[in-house]
Amino acid sequence: MKKHHNIIIAGAGGIAEAVGLLLMEWSEVPPTLFIGDRTHSKAKKVAHWIQEGTTKTGFVKDFHLAENGLTDEMKAILHQGDIILDCLPGSQAPRIAQFAKDFNLHYANLTEYVSETEEIMALAKDAKTGFILQTGLAPGYIDLLANGLFQQFCLDFEIDKVDKLEMKVGALTNHAVAPHYYGFTWSPVGVATEYLKETIVLRDFKKTTLPSLSERATIIIDGIAYEEDLTSGGAADLPEALLGKVRSLDYKTLRYPGHYSWVQEQLTNLGNTPDAIKSLQEKMEAIIPHIEDDKIVLYAAVEGKDAAGMLRRKEIAKCILPQIVGKHQLRAIQTTTAAPLVQAAQLLLETPHNGVVLQSQISPKQFLNGNYIIRVYGKV
């Protein structure tokens, strides 16, 4: 940020603390931060953690974000704010977005939830402030990376249509043991949700939906074999934006070999459960540990024939590890999710925007080389 702003962070989990620390530590002019959570003690703890971890001078205030309604304290803070960065579970996104619209604030969120995103698009279409949606790692960074790769491919090879656009991300541990070959590095409910909700893809240049976990395959990235499979939400709005331009487009989640077979076994055993997401989450949490030591593996590729008819392919792969920011070490999932959200905040606060801004509407070159992004992901 090149000047001072009042920034409200909704939520007090691992991503919220990373967002706050990145804003304090990497902004040219540190902002004033307001951290709110339904559990006030959590907000207080995160505010203290940010203040303790930054090398910069700035003001961080915690507040109680009531689960229902509006308190006088919330009203006072919303009146002071310039933007809300929504780090709460996706189910809360429409409520927080409504606050942004009612109090004339910019808004950015992370959620991969499709129906909540559509709800916010409807409420924010006539807003006077900007609403950037789905701007984390996946959806978020991976969509900008893939769209930028698509645009460059078309330019380089003098074409306007391609055969394939692939996006793949894995939030992984460095080691994995049987039978699940996995460790939680982020929200278990998020994992269960992306495994069970349908995914939007392009097939034969047309938009369609497919069941998640229905196209398993093996891919080798930097010499390491991973399993990939369809999961929901990660493609953001690219299936709509690139309709008729890409024959096959999809987002897949990367896992170590053996994980998806184990998940499939759990789903078979659960049968027709009324709340399958909750049941799968409980099943996974009973046996899969939470692990702090993590890495993010991401991959984007575009394939198609050039103007002369020769088949071409361009790929970008990155592996991102934990990173020290200020006086704290942040996990890879924290920095890779927080940096695009913070970059989106800068975009809204420093350039004029109103209404909904989707991932396909953001300039890949400008965003991917933004000052917060390149410190985490490096240059493209």
CSV table of C-alpha atoms in Angstrom, one decimal:
chain,number,residue,atom,x,y,z
A,1,MET,CA,0.0,0.0,0.0
A,2,LYS,CA,1.4,3.4,-1.0
A,3,LYS,CA,-0.8,5.3,1.5
A,4,HIS,CA,-2.5,4.7,4.8
A,5,HIS,CA,-5.8,2.7,4.8
A,6,ASN,CA,-8.1,1.3,7.4
A,7,ILE,CA,-8.4,-2.5,6.7
A,8,ILE,CA,-11.0,-4.8,8.3
A,9,ILE,CA,-10.1,-8.5,8.4
A,10,ALA,CA,-13.1,-10.8,9.1
A,11,GLY,CA,-11.9,-14.0,10.8
A,12,ALA,CA,-9.0,-14.9,13.1
A,13,GLY,CA,-7.7,-18.2,11.6
A,14,GLY,CA,-4.3,-18.9,10.1
A,15,ILE,CA,-5.0,-17.1,6.8
A,16,ALA,CA,-6.3,-14.0,8.7
A,17,GLU,CA,-3.1,-13.8,10.7
A,18,ALA,CA,-1.0,-14.2,7.6
A,19,VAL,CA,-3.0,-11.4,5.8
A,20,GLY,CA,-2.5,-9.1,8.7
A,21,LEU,CA,1.2,-9.8,9.0
A,22,LEU,CA,1.8,-9.4,5.2
A,23,LEU,CA,-0.1,-6.1,5.2
A,24,MET,CA,1.9,-4.7,8.1
A,25,GLU,CA,5.3,-6.0,7.0
A,26,TRP,CA,5.3,-5.5,3.2
A,27,SER,CA,3.2,-2.3,2.7
A,28,GLU,CA,5.1,0.9,2.0
A,29,VAL,CA,2.8,2.6,4.5
A,30,PRO,CA,1.5,0.2,7.1
A,31,PRO,CA,-2.3,0.2,7.5
A,32,THR,CA,-4.5,0.3,10.6
A,33,LEU,CA,-5.9,-3.2,11.0
A,34,PHE,CA,-9.2,-4.2,12.6
A,35,ILE,CA,-9.4,-8.0,13.3
A,36,GLY,CA,-12.9,-9.4,14.0
A,37,ASP,CA,-14.1,-12.8,15.0
A,38,ARG,CA,-17.2,-14.3,16.6
A,39,THR,CA,-14.8,-15.6,19.3
A,40,HIS,CA,-13.4,-12.3,20.6
A,41,SER,CA,-10.5,-14.0,22.4
A,42,LYS,CA,-9.3,-15.4,19.1
A,43,ALA,CA,-9.4,-12.0,17.5
A,44,LYS,CA,-7.5,-10.6,20.4
A,45,LYS,CA,-4.8,-13.3,20.2
A,46,VAL,CA,-4.3,-12.7,16.4
A,47,ALA,CA,-4.1,-9.0,16.9
A,48,HIS,CA,-1.4,-9.5,19.5
A,49,TRP,CA,0.4,-12.0,17.3
A,50,ILE,CA,0.6,-9.6,14.4
A,51,GLN,CA,1.7,-6.7,16.6
A,52,GLU,CA,4.4,-9.0,18.1
A,53,GLY,CA,5.6,-10.3,14.7
A,54,THR,CA,5.9,-7.1,12.7
A,55,THR,CA,9.0,-5.0,12.5
A,56,LYS,CA,6.9,-2.0,11.4
A,57,THR,CA,5.0,0.5,13.5
A,58,GLY,CA,1.2,0.3,13.1
A,59,PHE,CA,-2.1,-0.1,15.0
A,60,VAL,CA,-3.9,-3.4,15.2
A,61,LYS,CA,-7.3,-3.5,17.0
A,62,ASP,CA,-9.4,-6.6,17.8
A,63,PHE,CA,-13.2,-6.6,18.0
A,64,HIS,CA,-16.1,-9.0,18.4
A,65,LEU,CA,-17.7,-9.8,15.1
A,66,ALA,CA,-21.1,-10.9,16.3
A,67,GLU,CA,-22.5,-14.1,14.7
A,68,ASN,CA,-25.8,-12.3,14.0
A,69,GLY,CA,-26.8,-8.7,13.7
A,70,LEU,CA,-24.7,-5.6,14.1
A,71,THR,CA,-23.3,-4.3,17.4
A,72,ASP,CA,-22.5,-0.6,18.0
A,73,GLU,CA,-18.7,-1.5,18.0
A,74,MET,CA,-19.1,-3.2,14.6
A,75,LYS,CA,-21.0,-0.2,13.2
A,76,ALA,CA,-18.2,2.2,14.4
A,77,ILE,CA,-15.5,0.1,12.8
A,78,LEU,CA,-17.4,-0.5,9.5
A,79,HIS,CA,-17.9,3.3,9.3
A,80,GLN,CA,-14.1,3.8,9.6
A,81,GLY,CA,-13.0,1.0,7.2
A,82,ASP,CA,-11.9,1.3,3.6
A,83,ILE,CA,-12.1,-2.4,2.7
A,84,ILE,CA,-13.1,-5.8,4.3
A,85,LEU,CA,-10.9,-8.8,3.6
A,86,ASP,CA,-13.1,-11.8,4.3
A,87,CYS,CA,-11.2,-14.8,5.8
A,88,LEU,CA,-14.2,-16.5,7.2
A,89,PRO,CA,-15.7,-19.8,6.0
A,90,GLY,CA,-17.4,-19.5,2.6
A,91,SER,CA,-20.8,-19.9,4.1
A,92,GLN,CA,-20.4,-16.5,5.8
A,93,ALA,CA,-19.3,-14.7,2.6
A,94,PRO,CA,-22.7,-13.2,1.6
A,95,ARG,CA,-23.3,-11.7,5.0
A,96,ILE,CA,-19.9,-10.0,5.1
A,97,ALA,CA,-20.2,-8.8,1.5
A,98,GLN,CA,-23.6,-7.3,2.5
A,99,PHE,CA,-21.8,-5.3,5.3
A,100,ALA,CA,-19.3,-4.0,2.7
A,101,LYS,CA,-22.1,-2.9,0.4
A,102,ASP,CA,-24.2,-1.3,3.2
A,103,PHE,CA,-21.2,0.6,4.6
A,104,ASN,CA,-19.7,1.5,1.2
A,105,LEU,CA,-16.5,-0.5,1.6
A,106,HIS,CA,-14.4,-2.5,-0.9
A,107,TYR,CA,-14.5,-6.3,-0.4
A,108,ALA,CA,-12.4,-9.3,-1.3
A,109,ASN,CA,-12.7,-12.9,-0.4
A,110,LEU,CA,-11.1,-16.3,-0.8
A,111,THR,CA,-14.0,-18.8,-1.0
A,112,GLU,CA,-14.2,-21.5,-3.6
A,113,TYR,CA,-18.0,-21.9,-2.8
A,114,VAL,CA,-19.9,-21.5,-6.0
A,115,SER,CA,-23.4,-20.7,-4.8
A,116,GLU,CA,-22.2,-18.1,-2.3
A,117,THR,CA,-20.1,-16.5,-5.0
A,118,GLU,CA,-23.2,-16.2,-7.2
A,119,GLU,CA,-25.2,-14.7,-4.3
A,120,ILE,CA,-22.5,-12.0,-3.8
A,121,MET,CA,-22.4,-11.3,-7.6
A,122,ALA,CA,-26.1,-10.5,-7.4
A,123,LEU,CA,-26.0,-8.3,-4.4
A,124,ALA,CA,-22.8,-6.4,-5.5
A,125,LYS,CA,-23.7,-5.8,-9.2
A,126,ASP,CA,-24.8,-2.2,-8.5
A,127,ALA,CA,-22.3,-1.5,-5.7
A,128,LYS,CA,-20.3,1.7,-5.8
A,129,THR,CA,-17.2,-0.1,-4.4
A,130,GLY,CA,-15.2,-3.0,-5.8
A,131,PHE,CA,-15.8,-6.7,-4.9
A,132,ILE,CA,-13.0,-9.1,-5.9
A,133,LEU,CA,-14.1,-12.6,-5.5
A,134,GLN,CA,-12.3,-16.0,-5.1
A,135,THR,CA,-8.8,-14.4,-4.8
A,136,GLY,CA,-6.7,-16.8,-2.8
A,137,LEU,CA,-4.5,-19.6,-4.1
A,138,ALA,CA,-7.1,-21.9,-5.8
A,139,PRO,CA,-9.4,-20.2,-6.8
A,140,GLY,CA,-7.2,-17.1,-7.3
A,141,TYR,CA,-3.5,-17.2,-8.2
A,142,ILE,CA,-3.8,-20.4,-10.2
A,143,ASP,CA,-6.5,-18.9,-12.4
A,144,LEU,CA,-4.5,-15.7,-13.1
A,145,LEU,CA,-1.4,-17.9,-13.9
A,146,ALA,CA,-3.4,-20.1,-16.3
A,147,ASN,CA,-5.2,-17.2,-18.0
A,148,GLY,CA,-1.9,-15.4,-18.5
A,149,LEU,CA,-0.4,-18.5,-19.9
A,150,PHE,CA,-3.4,-18.9,-22.3
A,151,GLN,CA,-3.1,-15.3,-23.5
A,152,GLN,CA,0.7,-15.5,-24.1
A,153,PHE,CA,0.3,-18.9,-25.9
A,154,CYS,CA,-2.3,-17.4,-28.3
A,155,LEU,CA,-0.1,-14.4,-28.9
A,156,ASP,CA,3.1,-16.4,-29.4
A,157,PHE,CA,1.5,-18.9,-31.8
A,158,GLU,CA,-0.9,-16.6,-33.6
A,159,ILE,CA,-4.1,-18.5,-32.7
A,160,ASP,CA,-7.3,-17.8,-30.7
A,161,LYS,CA,-8.3,-21.3,-29.6
A,162,VAL,CA,-6.5,-24.1,-27.8
A,163,ASP,CA,-7.1,-27.7,-27.0
A,164,LYS,CA,-6.3,-27.8,-23.3
A,165,LEU,CA,-5.9,-25.5,-20.3
A,166,GLU,CA,-4.9,-27.3,-17.1
A,167,MET,CA,-4.8,-26.0,-13.5
A,168,LYS,CA,-3.5,-28.1,-10.6
A,169,VAL,CA,-2.7,-27.3,-7.0
A,170,GLY,CA,-1.7,-29.4,-4.0
A,171,ALA,CA,-1.4,-28.3,-0.4
A,172,LEU,CA,0.8,-31.1,0.8
A,173,THR,CA,3.0,-32.3,3.6
A,174,ASN,CA,6.6,-33.2,3.0
A,175,HIS,CA,5.9,-36.8,4.1
A,176,ALA,CA,2.7,-39.0,3.9
A,177,VAL,CA,1.9,-42.4,5.5
A,178,ALA,CA,-0.6,-45.1,4.8
A,179,PRO,CA,-3.5,-45.6,4.6
A,180,HIS,CA,-4.5,-42.0,3.7
A,181,TYR,CA,-1.2,-40.6,2.4
A,182,TYR,CA,-2.2,-37.1,3.6
A,183,GLY,CA,-1.9,-34.5,6.3
A,184,PHE,CA,-4.2,-31.6,6.9
A,185,THR,CA,-2.5,-28.3,6.2
A,186,TRP,CA,-5.7,-26.3,5.9
A,187,SER,CA,-9.5,-26.5,6.7
A,188,PRO,CA,-10.8,-30.1,6.8
A,189,VAL,CA,-14.3,-28.8,5.9
A,190,GLY,CA,-12.8,-27.1,2.8
A,191,VAL,CA,-11.2,-30.4,1.8
A,192,ALA,CA,-14.4,-32.4,2.2
A,193,THR,CA,-16.4,-29.7,0.3
A,194,GLU,CA,-14.1,-29.6,-2.7
A,195,TYR,CA,-14.1,-33.5,-2.9
A,196,LEU,CA,-17.9,-33.7,-2.9
A,197,LYS,CA,-19.4,-30.6,-4.7
A,198,GLU,CA,-19.6,-30.7,-8.5
A,199,THR,CA,-16.9,-29.0,-10.6
A,200,ILE,CA,-17.4,-26.7,-13.6
A,201,VAL,CA,-15.3,-27.6,-16.6
A,202,LEU,CA,-15.1,-27.0,-20.4
A,203,ARG,CA,-15.5,-30.1,-22.6
A,204,ASP,CA,-15.6,-29.8,-26.4
A,205,PHE,CA,-15.6,-26.0,-26.0
A,206,LYS,CA,-18.8,-26.1,-23.9
A,207,LYS,CA,-19.4,-25.5,-20.2
A,208,THR,CA,-20.6,-28.4,-18.2
A,209,THR,CA,-20.4,-29.9,-14.7
A,210,LEU,CA,-18.8,-33.1,-13.6
A,211,PRO,CA,-18.7,-35.0,-10.3
A,212,SER,CA,-15.6,-34.2,-8.3
A,213,LEU,CA,-13.1,-37.1,-8.0
A,214,SER,CA,-14.2,-38.5,-11.4
A,215,GLU,CA,-11.1,-38.1,-13.6
A,216,ARG,CA,-8.1,-39.4,-11.6
A,217,ALA,CA,-4.7,-39.5,-13.4
A,218,THR,CA,-1.0,-39.5,-12.6
A,219,ILE,CA,1.2,-36.5,-13.4
A,220,ILE,CA,5.0,-36.0,-12.9
A,221,ILE,CA,6.1,-32.5,-11.8
A,222,ASP,CA,9.8,-31.9,-11.3
A,223,GLY,CA,10.4,-35.6,-11.3
A,224,ILE,CA,7.8,-36.4,-8.5
A,225,ALA,CA,4.7,-38.5,-9.3
A,226,TYR,CA,1.4,-37.1,-8.0
A,227,GLU,CA,-2.2,-38.1,-8.3
A,228,GLU,CA,-4.6,-35.5,-9.7
A,229,ASP,CA,-8.4,-35.4,-9.7
A,230,LEU,CA,-11.2,-33.0,-10.4
A,231,THR,CA,-12.3,-31.0,-7.4
A,232,SER,CA,-14.8,-28.1,-7.1
A,233,GLY,CA,-14.3,-24.3,-7.2
A,234,GLY,CA,-10.7,-23.9,-8.3
A,235,ALA,CA,-11.4,-22.9,-11.9
A,236,ALA,CA,-13.2,-19.7,-10.7
A,237,ASP,CA,-14.9,-18.0,-13.6
A,238,LEU,CA,-12.5,-19.2,-16.4
A,239,PRO,CA,-15.0,-21.8,-17.8
A,240,GLU,CA,-17.4,-18.9,-18.5
A,241,ALA,CA,-14.8,-16.5,-19.7
A,242,LEU,CA,-13.0,-18.9,-22.0
A,243,LEU,CA,-16.2,-20.5,-23.4
A,244,GLY,CA,-15.6,-21.4,-27.1
A,245,LYS,CA,-11.9,-20.7,-26.8
A,246,VAL,CA,-10.6,-23.8,-25.0
A,247,ARG,CA,-11.7,-27.3,-25.9
A,248,SER,CA,-10.9,-28.8,-22.4
A,249,LEU,CA,-10.4,-26.8,-19.3
A,250,ASP,CA,-10.4,-28.0,-15.7
A,251,TYR,CA,-9.0,-27.6,-12.2
A,252,LYS,CA,-7.6,-30.6,-10.4
A,253,THR,CA,-6.2,-31.1,-6.9
A,254,LEU,CA,-2.8,-32.8,-6.5
A,255,ARG,CA,-2.3,-35.5,-3.9
A,256,TYR,CA,0.3,-38.2,-3.2
A,257,PRO,CA,-0.5,-41.6,-4.8
A,258,GLY,CA,-2.9,-43.7,-2.7
A,259,HIS,CA,-4.9,-40.8,-1.2
A,260,TYR,CA,-7.8,-40.7,-3.6
A,261,SER,CA,-8.3,-44.5,-3.4
A,262,TRP,CA,-8.6,-44.1,0.4
A,263,VAL,CA,-11.1,-41.3,0.1
A,264,GLN,CA,-13.1,-43.3,-2.4
A,265,GLU,CA,-13.2,-46.2,0.0
A,266,GLN,CA,-14.5,-43.8,2.8
A,267,LEU,CA,-17.2,-42.5,0.5
A,268,THR,CA,-18.3,-46.0,-0.5
A,269,ASN,CA,-18.6,-47.0,3.2
A,270,LEU,CA,-20.6,-43.8,4.0
A,271,GLY,CA,-23.2,-44.6,1.3
A,272,ASN,CA,-26.1,-42.2,0.9
A,273,THR,CA,-25.5,-40.1,4.0
A,274,PRO,CA,-27.8,-37.0,4.4
A,275,ASP,CA,-24.8,-34.7,5.1
A,276,ALA,CA,-22.0,-36.3,3.1
A,277,ILE,CA,-19.6,-33.3,3.5
A,278,LYS,CA,-19.8,-33.4,7.3
A,279,SER,CA,-19.6,-37.2,7.4
A,280,LEU,CA,-16.5,-37.3,5.2
A,281,GLN,CA,-14.9,-34.5,7.2
A,282,GLU,CA,-15.5,-36.4,10.5
A,283,LYS,CA,-14.1,-39.6,8.9
A,284,MET,CA,-11.0,-37.8,7.7
A,285,GLU,CA,-10.4,-36.0,10.9
A,286,ALA,CA,-10.6,-39.2,12.9
A,287,ILE,CA,-7.5,-40.6,11.2
A,288,ILE,CA,-5.7,-37.8,9.3
A,289,PRO,CA,-3.4,-35.6,11.4
A,290,HIS,CA,-2.9,-31.8,11.2
A,291,ILE,CA,0.7,-31.1,10.1
A,292,GLU,CA,2.5,-27.7,10.3
A,293,ASP,CA,5.3,-28.5,7.9
A,294,ASP,CA,3.9,-28.0,4.5
A,295,LYS,CA,4.5,-27.2,0.8
A,296,ILE,CA,2.4,-25.9,-2.1
A,297,VAL,CA,2.9,-27.6,-5.5
A,298,LEU,CA,1.2,-25.8,-8.4
A,299,TYR,CA,1.1,-26.4,-12.1
A,300,ALA,CA,-0.5,-24.7,-15.1
A,301,ALA,CA,-0.3,-25.8,-18.7
A,302,VAL,CA,-1.8,-24.9,-22.1
A,303,GLU,CA,-1.7,-27.1,-25.2
A,304,GLY,CA,-2.8,-26.6,-28.8
A,305,LYS,CA,-1.7,-26.3,-32.4
A,306,ASP,CA,0.2,-23.2,-33.6
A,307,ALA,CA,-0.8,-21.4,-36.8
A,308,ALA,CA,1.3,-23.9,-38.9
A,309,GLY,CA,-0.5,-26.9,-37.3
A,310,MET,CA,2.3,-28.1,-35.0
A,311,LEU,CA,1.2,-29.3,-31.6
A,312,ARG,CA,2.7,-27.1,-28.8
A,313,ARG,CA,2.6,-27.1,-25.0
A,314,LYS,CA,3.6,-24.5,-22.4
A,315,GLU,CA,3.9,-25.3,-18.7
A,316,ILE,CA,4.7,-23.5,-15.4
A,317,ALA,CA,5.3,-25.3,-12.2
A,318,LYS,CA,6.2,-24.0,-8.8
A,319,CYS,CA,6.9,-25.5,-5.3
A,320,ILE,CA,6.5,-23.0,-2.4
A,321,LEU,CA,7.8,-23.7,1.1
A,322,PRO,CA,7.2,-22.0,4.5
A,323,GLN,CA,8.6,-18.4,4.7
A,324,ILE,CA,9.7,-16.0,7.4
A,325,VAL,CA,7.7,-12.8,7.4
A,326,GLY,CA,8.8,-10.2,10.0
A,327,LYS,CA,9.5,-12.2,13.1
A,328,HIS,CA,7.2,-15.2,12.4
A,329,GLN,CA,7.5,-18.2,10.1
A,330,LEU,CA,4.3,-18.7,8.0
A,331,ARG,CA,3.3,-22.0,6.5
A,332,ALA,CA,3.2,-22.2,2.7
A,333,ILE,CA,-0.6,-22.5,2.6
A,334,GLN,CA,-0.8,-19.2,4.6
A,335,THR,CA,1.5,-17.1,2.4
A,336,THR,CA,0.2,-18.5,-0.9
A,337,THR,CA,-3.4,-17.8,0.1
A,338,ALA,CA,-2.9,-14.5,1.9
A,339,ALA,CA,-0.7,-12.8,-0.8
A,340,PRO,CA,-3.3,-12.8,-3.6
A,341,LEU,CA,-5.9,-11.5,-1.1
A,342,VAL,CA,-3.6,-8.6,-0.1
A,343,GLN,CA,-2.7,-7.9,-3.7
A,344,ALA,CA,-6.4,-7.7,-4.5
A,345,ALA,CA,-6.8,-5.3,-1.6
A,346,GLN,CA,-4.1,-3.0,-3.1
A,347,LEU,CA,-5.8,-3.3,-6.5
A,348,LEU,CA,-9.1,-2.1,-5.1
A,349,LEU,CA,-7.7,0.6,-2.9
A,350,GLU,CA,-5.3,2.2,-5.5
A,351,THR,CA,-7.3,1.9,-8.8
A,352,PRO,CA,-10.9,2.8,-9.3
A,353,HIS,CA,-13.3,-0.3,-9.3
A,354,ASN,CA,-17.0,-0.8,-8.7
A,355,GLY,CA,-19.2,-3.8,-8.7
A,356,VAL,CA,-17.9,-7.4,-9.1
A,357,VAL,CA,-14.4,-8.1,-10.3
A,358,LEU,CA,-13.9,-11.8,-11.3
A,359,GLN,CA,-10.6,-13.6,-11.8
A,360,SER,CA,-10.8,-13.4,-15.6
A,361,GLN,CA,-11.2,-9.6,-15.4
A,362,ILE,CA,-7.9,-9.0,-13.7
A,363,SER,CA,-4.8,-8.3,-15.8
A,364,PRO,CA,-2.6,-11.4,-15.2
A,365,LYS,CA,0.7,-9.6,-16.0
A,366,GLN,CA,0.0,-6.8,-13.6
A,367,PHE,CA,-1.4,-8.9,-10.7
A,368,LEU,CA,1.2,-11.8,-11.0
A,369,ASN,CA,4.0,-9.3,-10.7
A,370,GLY,CA,2.5,-7.3,-7.9
A,371,ASN,CA,4.7,-6.5,-4.9
A,372,TYR,CA,3.0,-8.8,-2.5
A,373,ILE,CA,2.7,-11.7,-5.0
A,374,ILE,CA,6.3,-11.9,-6.2
A,375,ARG,CA,7.6,-12.1,-2.6
A,376,VAL,CA,5.8,-15.4,-2.2
A,377,TYR,CA,5.5,-16.8,-5.7
A,378,GLY,CA,8.4,-15.2,-7.5
A,379,LYS,CA,8.2,-13.7,-11.0
A,380,VAL,CA,6.4,-15.4,-13.8
